[in-house]
Amino acid sequence: MKKIGILFCLLLGLFSCKKEITKKTVTKPKPQKVYKYGYDISNFNIVKDTVKKNETFGFILDKNHIAPPIINKIVQKSKPVFDIAKQLRVGKPYTIITSKDSLQKAAAFIYHANKVEDIVFNIKDSIYSKINKKQIKTIEKTASGIINSNLSTAIEEQGINYALTYKLSDIYAWTVDFFHLQKGDKFKVIYEEKFINDSISVGIGEIKAAYFEHGKKPFYA
């Protein structure tokens, strides 16, 4: 009986050793593609710079291994969208998307014309240009203050967009003499301010309502 028990245990152990071992397969998540200016930037190098004095569009692209005939073709085809040869400005930022090989040839040129618009010049595969406009968010705001010296100073001291000064000056151009404001004059305005990326101000929109008190006399708009 004892021998039978030992034999049974041996057979059970042998069976257990031969059991198929199930391995867990770990699936690695695929890296997410990141697009900028319409390009999957994981496939390219990104070079940022600004237009220097005496630099031309052709000079910049030539440095990035684009032949003169191709540069001329880009300029001519892009004129209906943006005349880069005439509108390129010193100090303006630009981005070049280049290949990841040793040559690092330009695949696209992005000219940052202003805070809202980027002009994209595609070079790789086919030549075309387009204007990318950033999404603008409009927020309604209220500002008020007491003038001690002039309107622009009162607005700047509160960290308000300076463009609001011009807006108010236009509204009250025929009713208030802004060159002879008095200490203690007051203003209050409800206005729209435009933002990109939720935090970068790109200008003042519509003035919803305004109140100006000059020499204790009220002016409404």
PDB file of C-alpha atoms in Angstrom:
ATOM      1  CA  MET A   1       0.000   0.000   0.000  1.00  0.00           C
ATOM      2  CA  LYS A   2       2.853   2.329   0.871  1.00  0.00           C
ATOM      3  CA  LYS A   3       4.530   1.571  -2.488  1.00  0.00           C
ATOM      4  CA  ILE A   4       1.332   2.372  -4.357  1.00  0.00           C
ATOM      5  CA  GLY A   5       1.130   5.760  -2.626  1.00  0.00           C
ATOM      6  CA  ILE A   6       4.714   6.617  -3.546  1.00  0.00           C
ATOM      7  CA  LEU A   7       4.114   5.602  -7.171  1.00  0.00           C
ATOM      8  CA  PHE A   8       0.986   7.748  -7.332  1.00  0.00           C
ATOM      9  CA  CYS A   9       2.888  10.790  -6.073  1.00  0.00           C
ATOM     10  CA  LEU A  10       5.626  10.285  -8.659  1.00  0.00           C
ATOM     11  CA  LEU A  11       3.105  10.054 -11.487  1.00  0.00           C
ATOM     12  CA  LEU A  12       1.317  13.171 -10.249  1.00  0.00           C
ATOM     13  CA  GLY A  13       4.604  15.099 -10.164  1.00  0.00           C
ATOM     14  CA  LEU A  14       5.518  13.946 -13.649  1.00  0.00           C
ATOM     15  CA  PHE A  15       2.129  15.019 -14.963  1.00  0.00           C
ATOM     16  CA  SER A  16       2.490  18.430 -13.353  1.00  0.00           C
ATOM     17  CA  CYS A  17       5.899  18.975 -14.973  1.00  0.00           C
ATOM     18  CA  LYS A  18       4.465  18.225 -18.388  1.00  0.00           C
ATOM     19  CA  LYS A  19       1.576  20.654 -17.967  1.00  0.00           C
ATOM     20  CA  GLU A  20       1.677  23.354 -20.562  1.00  0.00           C
ATOM     21  CA  ILE A  21       2.824  26.629 -19.055  1.00  0.00           C
ATOM     22  CA  THR A  22       0.697  29.528 -20.224  1.00  0.00           C
ATOM     23  CA  LYS A  23       2.746  32.643 -20.786  1.00  0.00           C
ATOM     24  CA  LYS A  24       1.150  36.030 -20.548  1.00  0.00           C
ATOM     25  CA  THR A  25       1.706  38.140 -23.636  1.00  0.00           C
ATOM     26  CA  VAL A  26       2.332  41.779 -22.803  1.00  0.00           C
ATOM     27  CA  THR A  27       1.289  44.082 -25.627  1.00  0.00           C
ATOM     28  CA  LYS A  28       3.243  47.292 -25.675  1.00  0.00           C
ATOM     29  CA  PRO A  29       1.103  50.320 -26.525  1.00  0.00           C
ATOM     30  CA  LYS A  30       1.940  51.914 -29.854  1.00  0.00           C
ATOM     31  CA  PRO A  31       3.509  55.361 -29.476  1.00  0.00           C
ATOM     32  CA  GLN A  32       0.984  58.060 -30.273  1.00  0.00           C
ATOM     33  CA  LYS A  33       1.679  60.212 -33.280  1.00  0.00           C
ATOM     34  CA  VAL A  34       2.243  63.875 -32.510  1.00  0.00           C
ATOM     35  CA  TYR A  35       1.292  66.301 -35.259  1.00  0.00           C
ATOM     36  CA  LYS A  36       2.455  69.883 -35.569  1.00  0.00           C
ATOM     37  CA  TYR A  37       1.694  72.153 -38.502  1.00  0.00           C
ATOM     38  CA  GLY A  38       0.090  69.088 -40.107  1.00  0.00           C
ATOM     39  CA  TYR A  39       3.210  66.875 -39.917  1.00  0.00           C
ATOM     40  CA  ASP A  40       3.990  63.811 -37.812  1.00  0.00           C
ATOM     41  CA  ILE A  41       7.013  65.305 -36.065  1.00  0.00           C
ATOM     42  CA  SER A  42       8.305  61.900 -34.934  1.00  0.00           C
ATOM     43  CA  ASN A  43       9.469  61.441 -38.539  1.00  0.00           C
ATOM     44  CA  PHE A  44      11.269  64.787 -38.826  1.00  0.00           C
ATOM     45  CA  ASN A  45      13.672  67.172 -37.128  1.00  0.00           C
ATOM     46  CA  ILE A  46      12.338  70.565 -36.051  1.00  0.00           C
ATOM     47  CA  VAL A  47      14.562  73.636 -36.494  1.00  0.00           C
ATOM     48  CA  LYS A  48      13.425  77.023 -35.139  1.00  0.00           C
ATOM     49  CA  ASP A  49      15.052  80.333 -36.053  1.00  0.00           C
ATOM     50  CA  THR A  50      14.334  83.966 -36.918  1.00  0.00           C
ATOM     51  CA  VAL A  51      14.884  85.897 -40.124  1.00  0.00           C
ATOM     52  CA  LYS A  52      18.224  87.713 -39.936  1.00  0.00           C
ATOM     53  CA  LYS A  53      19.211  90.971 -41.595  1.00  0.00           C
ATOM     54  CA  ASN A  54      19.839  90.594 -45.363  1.00  0.00           C
ATOM     55  CA  GLU A  55      18.398  87.060 -45.382  1.00  0.00           C
ATOM     56  CA  THR A  56      15.934  86.140 -48.114  1.00  0.00           C
ATOM     57  CA  PHE A  57      13.562  83.212 -48.467  1.00  0.00           C
ATOM     58  CA  GLY A  58      15.868  81.751 -51.102  1.00  0.00           C
ATOM     59  CA  PHE A  59      18.930  82.140 -48.887  1.00  0.00           C
ATOM     60  CA  ILE A  60      17.242  80.325 -45.985  1.00  0.00           C
ATOM     61  CA  LEU A  61      16.061  77.406 -48.123  1.00  0.00           C
ATOM     62  CA  ASP A  62      19.396  77.169 -49.921  1.00  0.00           C
ATOM     63  CA  LYS A  63      21.050  76.654 -46.504  1.00  0.00           C
ATOM     64  CA  ASN A  64      18.655  73.772 -46.010  1.00  0.00           C
ATOM     65  CA  HIS A  65      19.575  71.999 -49.251  1.00  0.00           C
ATOM     66  CA  ILE A  66      16.769  73.173 -51.535  1.00  0.00           C
ATOM     67  CA  ALA A  67      17.917  73.884 -55.103  1.00  0.00           C
ATOM     68  CA  PRO A  68      17.279  77.343 -56.666  1.00  0.00           C
ATOM     69  CA  PRO A  69      14.820  76.039 -59.338  1.00  0.00           C
ATOM     70  CA  ILE A  70      12.703  74.458 -56.581  1.00  0.00           C
ATOM     71  CA  ILE A  71      12.853  77.652 -54.508  1.00  0.00           C
ATOM     72  CA  ASN A  72      11.619  79.688 -57.469  1.00  0.00           C
ATOM     73  CA  LYS A  73       8.805  77.195 -58.028  1.00  0.00           C
ATOM     74  CA  ILE A  74       7.745  77.486 -54.357  1.00  0.00           C
ATOM     75  CA  VAL A  75       7.697  81.292 -54.566  1.00  0.00           C
ATOM     76  CA  GLN A  76       5.651  81.350 -57.775  1.00  0.00           C
ATOM     77  CA  LYS A  77       3.111  78.715 -56.701  1.00  0.00           C
ATOM     78  CA  SER A  78       2.626  80.341 -53.294  1.00  0.00           C
ATOM     79  CA  LYS A  79       1.932  83.898 -54.485  1.00  0.00           C
ATOM     80  CA  PRO A  80      -1.879  83.538 -54.471  1.00  0.00           C
ATOM     81  CA  VAL A  81      -1.695  82.454 -50.811  1.00  0.00           C
ATOM     82  CA  PHE A  82       1.258  84.464 -49.488  1.00  0.00           C
ATOM     83  CA  ASP A  83       4.004  86.284 -51.395  1.00  0.00           C
ATOM     84  CA  ILE A  84       6.883  85.125 -49.182  1.00  0.00           C
ATOM     85  CA  ALA A  85       9.566  86.799 -51.327  1.00  0.00           C
ATOM     86  CA  LYS A  86       8.045  90.240 -50.615  1.00  0.00           C
ATOM     87  CA  GLN A  87       6.488  89.695 -47.196  1.00  0.00           C
ATOM     88  CA  LEU A  88       9.393  88.037 -45.363  1.00  0.00           C
ATOM     89  CA  ARG A  89      10.386  90.334 -42.483  1.00  0.00           C
ATOM     90  CA  VAL A  90      13.555  90.605 -40.387  1.00  0.00           C
ATOM     91  CA  GLY A  91      13.012  89.361 -36.840  1.00  0.00           C
ATOM     92  CA  LYS A  92      10.050  87.146 -37.681  1.00  0.00           C
ATOM     93  CA  PRO A  93      10.276  83.560 -36.391  1.00  0.00           C
ATOM     94  CA  TYR A  94      10.123  80.540 -38.652  1.00  0.00           C
ATOM     95  CA  THR A  95      10.274  76.759 -38.339  1.00  0.00           C
ATOM     96  CA  ILE A  96      11.900  74.331 -40.752  1.00  0.00           C
ATOM     97  CA  ILE A  97      10.917  70.671 -40.774  1.00  0.00           C
ATOM     98  CA  THR A  98      13.822  68.584 -42.058  1.00  0.00           C
ATOM     99  CA  SER A  99      14.517  64.944 -42.816  1.00  0.00           C
ATOM    100  CA  LYS A 100      16.165  62.866 -40.102  1.00  0.00           C
ATOM    101  CA  ASP A 101      18.965  61.596 -42.332  1.00  0.00           C
ATOM    102  CA  SER A 102      22.469  63.050 -42.485  1.00  0.00           C
ATOM    103  CA  LEU A 103      21.490  65.586 -45.177  1.00  0.00           C
ATOM    104  CA  GLN A 104      18.627  67.090 -43.112  1.00  0.00           C
ATOM    105  CA  LYS A 105      16.948  68.473 -46.215  1.00  0.00           C
ATOM    106  CA  ALA A 106      13.991  70.801 -45.675  1.00  0.00           C
ATOM    107  CA  ALA A 107      10.605  69.127 -46.067  1.00  0.00           C
ATOM    108  CA  ALA A 108       8.567  72.179 -45.068  1.00  0.00           C
ATOM    109  CA  PHE A 109       9.027  75.835 -44.150  1.00  0.00           C
ATOM    110  CA  ILE A 110       6.622  77.487 -41.693  1.00  0.00           C
ATOM    111  CA  TYR A 111       6.607  81.279 -41.494  1.00  0.00           C
ATOM    112  CA  HIS A 112       5.029  82.630 -38.305  1.00  0.00           C
ATOM    113  CA  ALA A 113       3.446  85.749 -39.784  1.00  0.00           C
ATOM    114  CA  ASN A 114       1.713  86.775 -36.552  1.00  0.00           C
ATOM    115  CA  LYS A 115       0.347  85.290 -33.337  1.00  0.00           C
ATOM    116  CA  VAL A 116      -2.667  83.823 -35.112  1.00  0.00           C
ATOM    117  CA  GLU A 117      -1.448  82.808 -38.583  1.00  0.00           C
ATOM    118  CA  ASP A 118       1.277  80.396 -39.708  1.00  0.00           C
ATOM    119  CA  ILE A 119       2.082  80.145 -43.417  1.00  0.00           C
ATOM    120  CA  VAL A 120       3.027  76.555 -44.287  1.00  0.00           C
ATOM    121  CA  PHE A 121       5.141  75.890 -47.392  1.00  0.00           C
ATOM    122  CA  ASN A 122       5.254  72.176 -48.157  1.00  0.00           C
ATOM    123  CA  ILE A 123       8.324  71.097 -50.137  1.00  0.00           C
ATOM    124  CA  LYS A 124       8.546  67.315 -49.799  1.00  0.00           C
ATOM    125  CA  ASP A 125       6.702  65.238 -52.447  1.00  0.00           C
ATOM    126  CA  SER A 126       4.567  68.139 -53.706  1.00  0.00           C
ATOM    127  CA  ILE A 127       4.830  71.916 -53.537  1.00  0.00           C
ATOM    128  CA  TYR A 128       1.952  73.879 -52.051  1.00  0.00           C
ATOM    129  CA  SER A 129       1.259  76.504 -49.400  1.00  0.00           C
ATOM    130  CA  LYS A 130      -1.561  77.108 -46.945  1.00  0.00           C
ATOM    131  CA  ILE A 131      -2.459  79.372 -44.032  1.00  0.00           C
ATOM    132  CA  ASN A 132      -2.954  77.719 -40.659  1.00  0.00           C
ATOM    133  CA  LYS A 133      -5.052  79.824 -38.294  1.00  0.00           C
ATOM    134  CA  LYS A 134      -4.919  79.110 -34.588  1.00  0.00           C
ATOM    135  CA  GLN A 135      -8.224  78.721 -32.792  1.00  0.00           C
ATOM    136  CA  ILE A 136      -9.280  81.957 -31.100  1.00  0.00           C
ATOM    137  CA  LYS A 137     -11.246  81.984 -27.866  1.00  0.00           C
ATOM    138  CA  THR A 138     -13.200  85.131 -27.014  1.00  0.00           C
ATOM    139  CA  ILE A 139     -13.715  86.034 -23.350  1.00  0.00           C
ATOM    140  CA  GLU A 140     -15.924  88.831 -22.046  1.00  0.00           C
ATOM    141  CA  LYS A 141     -14.179  91.003 -19.471  1.00  0.00           C
ATOM    142  CA  THR A 142     -14.855  94.064 -17.338  1.00  0.00           C
ATOM    143  CA  ALA A 143     -12.331  96.782 -16.531  1.00  0.00           C
ATOM    144  CA  SER A 144     -12.617  99.944 -14.476  1.00  0.00           C
ATOM    145  CA  GLY A 145     -10.283 102.485 -12.963  1.00  0.00           C
ATOM    146  CA  ILE A 146      -9.587 105.986 -11.720  1.00  0.00           C
ATOM    147  CA  ILE A 147      -7.283 108.212 -13.758  1.00  0.00           C
ATOM    148  CA  ASN A 148      -4.373 109.900 -11.976  1.00  0.00           C
ATOM    149  CA  SER A 149      -2.409 111.035 -15.032  1.00  0.00           C
ATOM    150  CA  ASN A 150      -3.745 109.602 -18.306  1.00  0.00           C
ATOM    151  CA  LEU A 151      -5.954 106.804 -19.626  1.00  0.00           C
ATOM    152  CA  SER A 152      -3.166 104.601 -21.008  1.00  0.00           C
ATOM    153  CA  THR A 153      -1.323 104.580 -17.661  1.00  0.00           C
ATOM    154  CA  ALA A 154      -4.518 103.718 -15.766  1.00  0.00           C
ATOM    155  CA  ILE A 155      -5.145 100.791 -18.113  1.00  0.00           C
ATOM    156  CA  GLU A 156      -1.540  99.547 -18.106  1.00  0.00           C
ATOM    157  CA  GLU A 157      -1.340  99.633 -14.300  1.00  0.00           C
ATOM    158  CA  GLN A 158      -4.093  97.022 -14.190  1.00  0.00           C
ATOM    159  CA  GLY A 159      -2.358  94.735 -16.672  1.00  0.00           C
ATOM    160  CA  ILE A 160      -5.071  95.268 -19.263  1.00  0.00           C
ATOM    161  CA  ASN A 161      -4.322  94.885 -22.976  1.00  0.00           C
ATOM    162  CA  TYR A 162      -2.988  98.246 -24.188  1.00  0.00           C
ATOM    163  CA  ALA A 163      -5.197  98.081 -27.283  1.00  0.00           C
ATOM    164  CA  LEU A 164      -8.182  98.882 -25.071  1.00  0.00           C
ATOM    165  CA  THR A 165      -6.844 102.451 -24.757  1.00  0.00           C
ATOM    166  CA  TYR A 166      -7.194 102.987 -28.510  1.00  0.00           C
ATOM    167  CA  LYS A 167     -10.650 101.433 -28.556  1.00  0.00           C
ATOM    168  CA  LEU A 168     -11.921 103.772 -25.838  1.00  0.00           C
ATOM    169  CA  SER A 169     -10.220 106.760 -27.465  1.00  0.00           C
ATOM    170  CA  ASP A 170     -12.054 106.013 -30.717  1.00  0.00           C
ATOM    171  CA  ILE A 171     -15.418 105.605 -28.981  1.00  0.00           C
ATOM    172  CA  TYR A 172     -15.137 108.915 -27.126  1.00  0.00           C
ATOM    173  CA  ALA A 173     -13.153 110.800 -29.779  1.00  0.00           C
ATOM    174  CA  TRP A 174     -15.919 113.396 -30.277  1.00  0.00           C
ATOM    175  CA  THR A 175     -17.071 113.711 -26.654  1.00  0.00           C
ATOM    176  CA  VAL A 176     -14.006 113.505 -24.389  1.00  0.00           C
ATOM    177  CA  ASP A 177     -10.750 115.460 -24.751  1.00  0.00           C
ATOM    178  CA  PHE A 178      -8.183 112.850 -23.709  1.00  0.00           C
ATOM    179  CA  PHE A 179      -5.400 115.455 -23.717  1.00  0.00           C
ATOM    180  CA  HIS A 180      -7.091 117.314 -20.859  1.00  0.00           C
ATOM    181  CA  LEU A 181      -8.243 114.558 -18.536  1.00  0.00           C
ATOM    182  CA  GLN A 182      -8.535 115.448 -14.866  1.00  0.00           C
ATOM    183  CA  LYS A 183      -7.252 113.558 -11.871  1.00  0.00           C
ATOM    184  CA  GLY A 184     -10.148 111.530 -10.512  1.00  0.00           C
ATOM    185  CA  ASP A 185     -11.825 110.918 -13.874  1.00  0.00           C
ATOM    186  CA  LYS A 186     -13.244 107.391 -14.029  1.00  0.00           C
ATOM    187  CA  PHE A 187     -13.959 104.731 -16.601  1.00  0.00           C
ATOM    188  CA  LYS A 188     -15.674 101.363 -16.775  1.00  0.00           C
ATOM    189  CA  VAL A 189     -15.893  99.140 -19.817  1.00  0.00           C
ATOM    190  CA  ILE A 190     -17.266  95.717 -20.741  1.00  0.00           C
ATOM    191  CA  TYR A 191     -15.310  94.296 -23.656  1.00  0.00           C
ATOM    192  CA  GLU A 192     -14.236  91.122 -25.451  1.00  0.00           C
ATOM    193  CA  GLU A 193     -10.624  89.957 -25.468  1.00  0.00           C
ATOM    194  CA  LYS A 194      -9.307  87.347 -27.893  1.00  0.00           C
ATOM    195  CA  PHE A 195      -6.964  84.556 -26.792  1.00  0.00           C
ATOM    196  CA  ILE A 196      -5.065  81.652 -28.323  1.00  0.00           C
ATOM    197  CA  ASN A 197      -3.943  78.680 -26.219  1.00  0.00           C
ATOM    198  CA  ASP A 198      -6.265  80.031 -23.481  1.00  0.00           C
ATOM    199  CA  SER A 199      -3.608  82.455 -22.211  1.00  0.00           C
ATOM    200  CA  ILE A 200      -2.012  84.458 -25.053  1.00  0.00           C
ATOM    201  CA  SER A 201      -3.890  87.667 -25.811  1.00  0.00           C
ATOM    202  CA  VAL A 202      -4.133  88.508 -29.505  1.00  0.00           C
ATOM    203  CA  GLY A 203      -6.287  91.594 -29.357  1.00  0.00           C
ATOM    204  CA  ILE A 204      -9.426  93.349 -28.218  1.00  0.00           C
ATOM    205  CA  GLY A 205     -12.748  92.494 -29.800  1.00  0.00           C
ATOM    206  CA  GLU A 206     -16.079  94.246 -29.474  1.00  0.00           C
ATOM    207  CA  ILE A 207     -16.734  96.889 -26.827  1.00  0.00           C
ATOM    208  CA  LYS A 208     -20.054  95.841 -25.293  1.00  0.00           C
ATOM    209  CA  ALA A 209     -20.611  98.884 -23.092  1.00  0.00           C
ATOM    210  CA  ALA A 210     -18.583 101.798 -21.765  1.00  0.00           C
ATOM    211  CA  TYR A 211     -18.887 104.534 -19.166  1.00  0.00           C
ATOM    212  CA  PHE A 212     -16.564 107.511 -18.804  1.00  0.00           C
ATOM    213  CA  GLU A 213     -16.742 110.210 -16.157  1.00  0.00           C
ATOM    214  CA  HIS A 214     -14.852 113.375 -17.076  1.00  0.00           C
ATOM    215  CA  GLY A 215     -15.017 116.393 -14.780  1.00  0.00           C
ATOM    216  CA  LYS A 216     -17.844 114.629 -12.916  1.00  0.00           C
ATOM    217  CA  LYS A 217     -19.853 114.539 -16.134  1.00  0.00           C
ATOM    218  CA  PRO A 218     -20.925 111.019 -17.266  1.00  0.00           C
ATOM    219  CA  PHE A 219     -20.544 109.768 -20.838  1.00  0.00           C
ATOM    220  CA  TYR A 220     -22.150 106.484 -21.880  1.00  0.00           C
ATOM    221  CA  ALA A 221     -21.423 104.355 -24.931  1.00  0.00           C
TER     222      ALA A 221
END
